[in-house]
Structure formats: structure tokens, C-alpha cells
Amino acid sequence: MKENKRKGLAGLLTSDRWSNVTVSVLAIILMLATSSVILLIMGKNPLTAFRSFLQGCGFLPKAKYGGGSGMLSDLFDYLNILAPMLLAAVAFIVAFKTGLFNIGISGQMLLSGFMATILVGYMKELSPWIAKPLVILIGIATGGLLGALIGFLKYKFNIHEVVSTIMVNYIISFTTGFFINTRYVDMLTRSSRICSTASRLTWTKVNIGGVNCNVPLGIVIAIIGAVLVKFIFDKTVFGFELKAVGTSRKCAGYIGVNVGRSIVLSMAFSGIFAGLAGVTYYLGYTNTMVPKTLPGMGYDSIAVALLGNSSPLGAIFASVIVTIFQSGANYMSSSIGVAKEIASLITGILLLFAACGEYMKILGRRKIEKEEDKKIAAMQEARVKGGADK
Amino acid sequence: MDEYIVEMRHITKRFPGIIANDDVSIGIRQGEVFALLGENGAGKSTLMSMLFGMYRPDLGEIYVRGEKVDFHSANDATAKNIGMVHQHFKLVDNYTIAENIVLGVEPMTRKLGFLPAVNMKEANREIEKLSKEYGLEVNPRNLIEDVPVSVRQRVEILKMLYRQAEIMIFDEPTAVLTPSEIEFLLKIIDSLRKAGKTIILITHKIEEIKQIADRCAILCRGKLVDVLDVNSASAQEMANMMVGREVDLVTHKSEPHIGKEVLNVQGLTVLDENKFPVVKDVSFCVRAGEIFAIAGVSGNGQTQIADAVCGLEEAAQGSITLNGQDITHTSIRKRAERGISYIPEDRQSTGTVMDFQLSENLALRRYGREPYSKKGILNFTKIRENAEELIDRYDIRCAQGPKTIMRSMSGGNQQKAIIGREIEEHSDLIIFVQPTRGLDIGAIEKIHNQILAERDRGAAILLISLELSEVMELADTIGVIFSGEMLKIAPASELTRNEVGRYMMGVKEA
């Protein structure tokens, strides 16, 4: 019985269809086990800790709620962080499938958020029906243009995208920081002034079932985006060519794909999603910008994309998991008294195990091979015996 | 009773999906050149990798000098004086030859009496001595990145000698060499034999075996067919055993029916990335129903001509006309649509996307057209049907049908897929660059027949090959290229093999 089960796991790890899912699930199980050990060493009950993470995200009810808030408001706050995280991960995947490493998602997010904030966020008299679409458009345009620039630099001058995006990240961080400090600063918080309610991609204080919720528009955009990217890469000629450029640039050129154009388009496409992540983050979640600070989410998203096996649907799953720890960290910290930095530690452990995925597959394969070898050995022995009998 | 230095008994090795070696037993005598002959995927390399400790046999035993061994790594094999030259060399590019050779077994010295340091002087001297002894002509002070492939191979041989290998395994050593380099290598192998070394030669080229080997084991699909004395068996017999059926070593070629001019190249000059001309003022034309072969030693600009014709390289000067239309500045895709098919030299990085499925690779020329896609949306049913048809028609062996990942297929089957894909376009011009490189006899025979069939259909064929015998066998017209210049263009019937060989070396007409 036990033998059967173990072979079943090995089979799942190696099968073409399931291995990506089983590896990720196994990574999560191992992460839970490891972080439990760490929490135990700290003298905390891991189950309570994990429960408080889930409570913080609105998946489980908290012990008590403040006036006007409830489980649903926590859940919507969670979705509010999930949206930019997913969009940023999708942005990374688009470039990654074309063989490009967009490490400039942070910069693209920051500039898009900045542009949308100063152009729309500070215009008080706009109606929300104009302001919100305008914010989205600015996000798309800024991110797209910035991405296209990176692609163009790569195509025209052969500047590696990792180098150019890192440099552009700093340029953006300091330039926007300069303008925020000199023109848009809120003297009290030292951040930029809060953007107008009309321009935010989150409807604040919507009353649902008696509790106030911040309903994010971004999560809808993010899920549509992920599905759209999946469709483009799986079903369209355009996506097929991008993938060809990503896996074998030489062969793509040989079959007549315009490689330069593909690189520019793919970076622009990636930038568009980063831009959308930027506006949902800065005009939905934070509503203000800390000068000279790149959003860490731009980097976390790379890890999320890789945990999701660089597939858009995988990214939905991965960002749901990772965001639980990030979004639930505050409540966990206040309820059981563990520093909230443990959330980053847990995310790190998760990624470590996700990165070991290939190794898990190899272990599974070895197990199966050994069993088959045993079978053959038995067969040969039988054959030899049979020969002796004759 | 034979005295064997190496004996492998009842070796069986399985990989997922295949049995690489099935109950193979061979014995190798001290001081002989023992050849392992077989098609790609027959299990030659796997068998030797087990002798070299890179794999462990699932079943069976290995004896070295009468003593049973169980190798866990290549180091164990090295300790028993076994060395191996792999198909892909394992060298550090920016190290000198001597540094590469001593890596791992460095001779040490103490500077100022106490500082440990590598004694490069000693190493250089030792290597120079070995090089002279076996006629290897290697300067230990050169950097690996500065020396050609043939020298790198000799560095690998020196590496074995330096480690005192007595049993030397060569895995397809001639696959990367030009004809004259092959001669040189065979001489080296001969001198190694004279020095008492035991040589195991993995190859699928029967000529080489005839030339150098004493005995030869023939493997077919993982099973040992026979062990022969090379002198007592004919090439035809060996070929039949290796392929497992009757093969034709002679190509049957009918008279060409030459039609109108299809490709005309005038004054073509191509520059490399340093703006140095690699193709200089080359003019030729290829007519329908004709095989125009460009002969030449590797690296004389022939691949650049092919790349320029299909659009991968830009023509710095000159013009290219296809069916009377100027295509000098037309895009790659437009040229393909107007009737150019191209089988590139590098089948793994240029001809295919290795991580894509076979079905996708077979659709690389057509995915943009109906019915394979409509309004930018791919039709995977049609793509799969297309693949099933080509797999069947071109006998492409793949473990999981259209879904097989290209990388997991053997080189011969990858090439079959590329050739099938390109031929199915029914183009007016088909360019073949090194179409049979690294393939075994059975596959070569098929490809040659396909090329001839396309010619007889009325296609113009531009064939670029480094194998002189292939050029002589197939060509209707031969152009010989040397250092980017077309030295001679003449009908194949007017040129002898020796004449072509002379032009290839750059000797102009007397």
C-alpha cells in the first residue's frame, strides 16, 4: 500500500501533464513544514501563526473587528495588493517568454504611477468616469513606451536589457523623487500628496453586507490580463513568434520573424503590464508615493512568476499564495507577536523550494527507473532459469 | 583463449523509453585499434561511457586487465589508465594548452622554498616532449581559443597521454574534421597503436575503420550484431549489418533535365562583423533540374553565400535574382514565399527550435498561412495533422509523435524533420548546407535520394558540402570556393576528384 503511494508521487512528479503543479504544491508543503519548525523554535504555535495570516487576508474570521469593517473588507484589501502583484508577474512573464529579463518592472511601475498621479491624481474636478480610464491609459502608455525604449536600445545598440533597465530604474527613482520633493510633497508625511478619490482604481468605503470595503478595479484588469497573455502565447501567431524568438533567436530569424521588431514589441507589451501594475499600486493601494523608493513588488514579481513556472495561470496561483504572507503579515504580527519580517522569510523559503523543482523531478524519475530496472532484472533472471531448464 | 585487456560482459543499460544496450559482450585486446560501428543511437557512446565510468550498467560486468571493476565516476576509470576524447571537447577557452592539460594533476613546485605554485615550466616541457613523441604538433603555450578544432582534439589526446592512459576511447573523432585533418588524426592513432596503446574508436564511417582498425564490433539498435576482423569483411557487408538491411553505397543518378535559370548571383560580396570580406565578388547561376554544388574546405565563405541567398546575411555588393526578380534587398520571409527553401548547416540552433514540439517545428514555414492559422489565431488541429503526415512520409522517428520535444530526438531524425519541412514547400530553389553531416549511412542514402528526387521534380538545388565525395556523387555542376573566391565553375563531368581537391586547396589553373 505504502509502496503504491510512493510510486504515485514519483509518477506525478515526472508526468508531463502534472509535474509543474505537483512540484509547486510540494514546494508549498515543504515551505509550511520548514516555517513551522522556525516558528516552533521561536516558541510560537505554527498553526496559530498560519491561521492569523489567513485571518489577516480575510480568508478566516478574526476574533474581533473594528467598527464598520469585517472579513469582507480584509479580503478586498488582500485583493488590492494581489492585483498589482499579479500584473507585475504577468509583465515579467511576457518578456521572459521572449527571452528577455525585465528587471525594470519597478521603474516602469514607479514612472507610470508618477505620471498618472501628477496628470490625473491631482486634478480635483474630473469625474471618476473620465479619471479612472485616463489613469489606466496613462499607465499603459507610460509603461509601454518605457518598455519599447528598452527593447529599442537592445535591438539597435545591443544593450542588454538587464543593464539598461537597472540604470533606467535609478534614473526614474531619482527624477521622480526630485519632482515629488520639490513640487508634490506633503509636508507632514514627507511623501507625495494623496491623489484624488476620483482617480483611484479602488472604490473606497463601499458598503457591502454592512461592512466598508475598498473594492479594487485592478484585480479585474489583472485577471483579464493574465488570461489574455495566456491566450496570446498559446494560440496566436504573434505569441508563437515571440516564443520562437525567446527560445531560439537564430531559428526565429531563419524562418523570417523580424527579431528586432519582436523584441521591441515584447518589451513594450511587458511594459504595459508593468505600467498597469504601477497605477493599480500607486493609485489603488498606496495612493501616495514615497520619494526615491522603488517598489519592492517589482522584484518580488519575478519570484512569483518563476514560482508559477512562468505561466500566466501559474502566476495567478503563485501570487495568491505569496500575497497571503505579505498581506496578512501585519495582523499576524500584532496578534501573535512575531516580527512581520517573518513574512519575507517565509516567501524566501517558498522560493527556495520552488527553485529545487527540477531536483524533485529528478528524484521522481530515479525512483521510477529503479523500479523498472528491478522488473527487468527479474525478467532476465526468469529467462536465464528458463534456459537452464531446457 | 584470448587475452583481453578490457572485457564487457552482458552489459544492459536502459534509459527511459529505450534500451541503449541490450546484453552486449565485447573483448578488446591489448595494443589493437578496436572500432565500434553503428548508426546514431545504436548505443556505441553509451557502451563506452560505461567503460569510462560516466554511467553504470544496469546489468553485466566490466573487467579491466582481468580484474572486475565497478566505476562510479570518470576518475575511477582514469585511475585504471582509461582515457576518453569526447565528441564535444571539455576545455577552458582562455587557458593555455598546457594549463588545460595539467588541470587537476598540476605538477607543483615551491617558490622561494615554501610558496606552493604550479610548475608550468615543467608542464610545458613534459607536454612538448609528448607532443613530439607522438607527432601531435601542438604548442603548449597557445591559448585554446586561438587554435582550431583539430588542435583542440589533439589537446584532448595529450590530456589522456599526460594522465598515462593506456586505453583510449575516441568518440566520433572525425565528425568535426576536414579530410586532410582526418588523415592526420588517423596517422596519430596509428602511432599511438605502435606505442602499445589500446584504442577504441567509436564511429559510423566505414572508410575510416577499413583504414585504421584491426577489429570492429557492429551494434544495431542496442544489440551486438557481430565482431569482425576488418580485413576479412567488405565495406558492403559491414554497412548492411550496421543498418540491419541492404544498403546501396552507390547513388543512382539519372541524366539531368536542365531547365530555365532559377537563381542568379552576380558579384556577391559579403562582409563579416569586422567588415572583412568573407565572400568576394562571387557569381554563379543555378538552373531548374540542376544540382549546383559548392565544394570547399570549411570556413571559406560557402555558408555565407547560402545565408546571403536566403537573406540571413546582407549582401554588401552584388545582386541576387530569383526567377528573374531581384531579391537582393527582400526580407527573409518574402524570399521564402517566392520560392527558397533552406536546410541550414546548424540544424540544432538555426534549423529548429529545440524546445518546441515536433509538430510546431514542422509548421515553422507554414504557421502564418491558412489553414494553419486564420486571422492570427493558430489552428493546432491542422498543425498536428500536418505533422502526422510528414512524420509518416519522411519516416521521422519520434517517441511521442507530434508532441515529441525536438531536443529529445536524435540528430538524424531532427534533420529528417527539417528536410521534410523544407521539401514540402515545393520551392523553386532548395539550398542544402551540409545536409548529411554527422548522419549514418542509412540516413545519408535516404537524404541523397531525396535531393535527387527534388532535382528530378525540376527544382534548382544549391548544395554546399564539405564532404568531397558527396559533391562528386550528386553534383551536376561544381563550383569550388577558396578564401571567399569562386576559383572554378565547371560541369561535374569535366572535373576529377583530384582536380576539385586541388582547387579546394587554393591552387589556381596552371
Coordinates of C-alpha atoms in Angstrom, one line a residue, chain A residues 72-230:
Chain A
L72 CA -15.0 41.0 3.6
S73 CA -13.1 44.3 4.0
D74 CA -9.9 42.3 4.8
L75 CA -10.5 40.1 1.7
F76 CA -10.9 43.2 -0.5
D77 CA -7.7 44.7 0.9
Y78 CA -6.0 41.5 0.1
L79 CA -7.2 41.7 -3.5
N80 CA -6.0 45.3 -3.6
I81 CA -2.4 44.1 -3.1
L82 CA -2.9 41.0 -5.2
A83 CA -3.8 43.0 -8.3
P84 CA -0.5 44.8 -8.8
M85 CA 1.5 41.7 -7.8
L86 CA -0.2 39.6 -10.4
L87 CA 0.1 42.3 -13.1
A88 CA 3.8 42.7 -12.4
A89 CA 4.3 39.0 -12.6
V90 CA 2.5 38.9 -15.9
A91 CA 4.7 41.7 -17.1
F92 CA 7.7 39.7 -16.3
I93 CA 6.3 36.6 -18.0
V94 CA 5.7 38.4 -21.2
A95 CA 9.3 39.4 -21.5
F96 CA 10.6 36.2 -20.2
K97 CA 8.8 34.1 -22.8
T98 CA 10.5 36.2 -25.4
G99 CA 13.9 35.5 -23.8
L100 CA 14.1 38.9 -22.1
F101 CA 14.7 39.5 -18.4
N102 CA 12.7 42.6 -17.5
I103 CA 14.2 43.6 -14.2
G104 CA 12.9 47.1 -14.7
I105 CA 9.4 46.4 -13.6
S106 CA 9.9 48.5 -10.5
G107 CA 11.0 51.5 -12.5
Q108 CA 8.2 51.1 -15.0
M109 CA 5.7 50.8 -12.2
L110 CA 7.1 53.9 -10.5
L111 CA 7.1 56.1 -13.6
S112 CA 3.6 55.1 -14.6
G113 CA 2.3 55.7 -11.1
F114 CA 4.0 59.1 -11.0
M115 CA 2.7 60.2 -14.4
A116 CA -0.8 59.1 -13.6
T117 CA -0.6 60.8 -10.2
I118 CA 0.5 64.2 -11.4
L119 CA -1.6 64.2 -14.6
V120 CA -4.8 62.9 -13.2
G121 CA -4.5 62.3 -9.5
Y122 CA -4.1 66.0 -8.7
M123 CA -6.9 67.2 -10.9
K124 CA -9.7 67.5 -8.4
E125 CA -12.6 68.4 -10.7
L126 CA -12.5 65.4 -13.0
S127 CA -15.4 63.0 -12.9
P128 CA -14.5 59.4 -11.8
W129 CA -15.8 58.1 -15.1
I130 CA -13.2 60.0 -17.0
A131 CA -10.4 60.0 -14.4
K132 CA -10.2 56.2 -14.0
P133 CA -10.0 55.2 -17.6
L134 CA -7.5 58.1 -18.1
V135 CA -5.3 56.7 -15.3
I136 CA -5.4 53.2 -16.9
L137 CA -4.5 54.7 -20.3
I138 CA -1.6 56.7 -18.8
G139 CA -0.3 53.6 -17.2
I140 CA -0.5 51.6 -20.4
A141 CA 1.2 54.4 -22.4
T142 CA 4.0 55.2 -19.9
G143 CA 4.8 51.6 -19.3
G144 CA 4.6 50.6 -22.9
L145 CA 6.8 53.5 -24.1
L146 CA 9.4 52.8 -21.4
G147 CA 9.4 49.1 -22.3
A148 CA 9.7 49.9 -26.0
L149 CA 12.6 52.2 -25.3
I150 CA 14.4 49.3 -23.5
G151 CA 13.6 47.0 -26.4
F152 CA 14.8 49.5 -28.9
L153 CA 18.1 50.0 -27.1
K154 CA 18.6 46.3 -27.2
Y155 CA 17.7 45.9 -30.8
K156 CA 19.6 49.0 -32.1
F157 CA 22.6 49.2 -29.9
N158 CA 22.7 45.7 -28.4
I159 CA 22.5 47.0 -24.9
H160 CA 21.5 44.1 -22.6
E161 CA 18.1 44.7 -21.1
V162 CA 19.2 43.9 -17.6
V163 CA 21.8 46.6 -17.7
S164 CA 19.6 49.2 -19.3
T165 CA 16.6 48.5 -17.0
I166 CA 18.6 48.7 -13.9
M167 CA 20.1 52.0 -14.9
V168 CA 16.7 53.3 -16.0
N169 CA 15.3 52.2 -12.6
Y170 CA 17.7 54.6 -10.9
I171 CA 17.1 57.4 -13.3
I172 CA 13.3 57.1 -12.7
S173 CA 13.7 56.7 -9.0
F174 CA 15.7 59.9 -8.6
T175 CA 14.0 62.0 -11.1
T176 CA 10.5 61.3 -9.7
G177 CA 12.0 61.7 -6.2
F178 CA 13.2 65.1 -7.2
F179 CA 9.9 66.3 -8.5
I180 CA 8.0 64.8 -5.6
N181 CA 10.2 66.5 -3.1
T182 CA 10.2 69.9 -4.9
R183 CA 6.6 70.1 -6.1
Y184 CA 4.3 67.4 -4.8
V185 CA 5.4 66.7 -1.3
D186 CA 3.1 66.5 1.6
M187 CA 5.0 68.4 4.4
L188 CA 3.5 66.2 7.1
T189 CA 4.2 62.7 5.7
R190 CA 7.2 63.5 3.5
S191 CA 5.5 61.5 0.7
S192 CA 3.7 62.9 -2.2
R193 CA 0.2 64.3 -1.6
I194 CA -2.6 61.8 -1.7
C195 CA -4.3 61.5 -5.1
S196 CA -7.9 62.3 -5.6
T197 CA -10.6 59.8 -4.8
A198 CA -12.0 60.1 -8.3
S199 CA -8.7 59.0 -9.9
R200 CA -8.2 55.9 -7.7
L201 CA -8.6 52.5 -9.2
T202 CA -10.2 51.4 -5.9
W203 CA -13.7 52.3 -4.8
T204 CA -13.2 53.2 -1.2
K205 CA -15.7 52.5 1.6
V206 CA -18.2 50.7 -0.5
N207 CA -20.8 49.3 1.8
I208 CA -21.2 45.5 1.2
G209 CA -23.3 43.5 3.6
G210 CA -22.9 46.1 6.3
V211 CA -19.1 46.5 6.2
N212 CA -17.0 49.1 4.5
C213 CA -14.8 47.6 1.7
N214 CA -12.2 49.0 -0.7
V215 CA -13.2 47.4 -3.9
P216 CA -10.2 47.2 -6.3
L217 CA -10.7 47.6 -10.1
G218 CA -7.2 46.3 -10.6
I219 CA -7.9 42.7 -9.8
V220 CA -10.3 42.5 -12.7
I221 CA -7.7 44.0 -15.0
A222 CA -5.1 41.7 -13.7
I223 CA -7.1 38.5 -14.2
I224 CA -8.2 39.6 -17.7
G225 CA -4.5 40.4 -18.4
A226 CA -3.3 37.0 -17.3
V227 CA -5.9 35.2 -19.4
L228 CA -5.1 37.4 -22.4
V229 CA -1.4 36.7 -22.1
K230 CA -2.1 33.0 -21.9

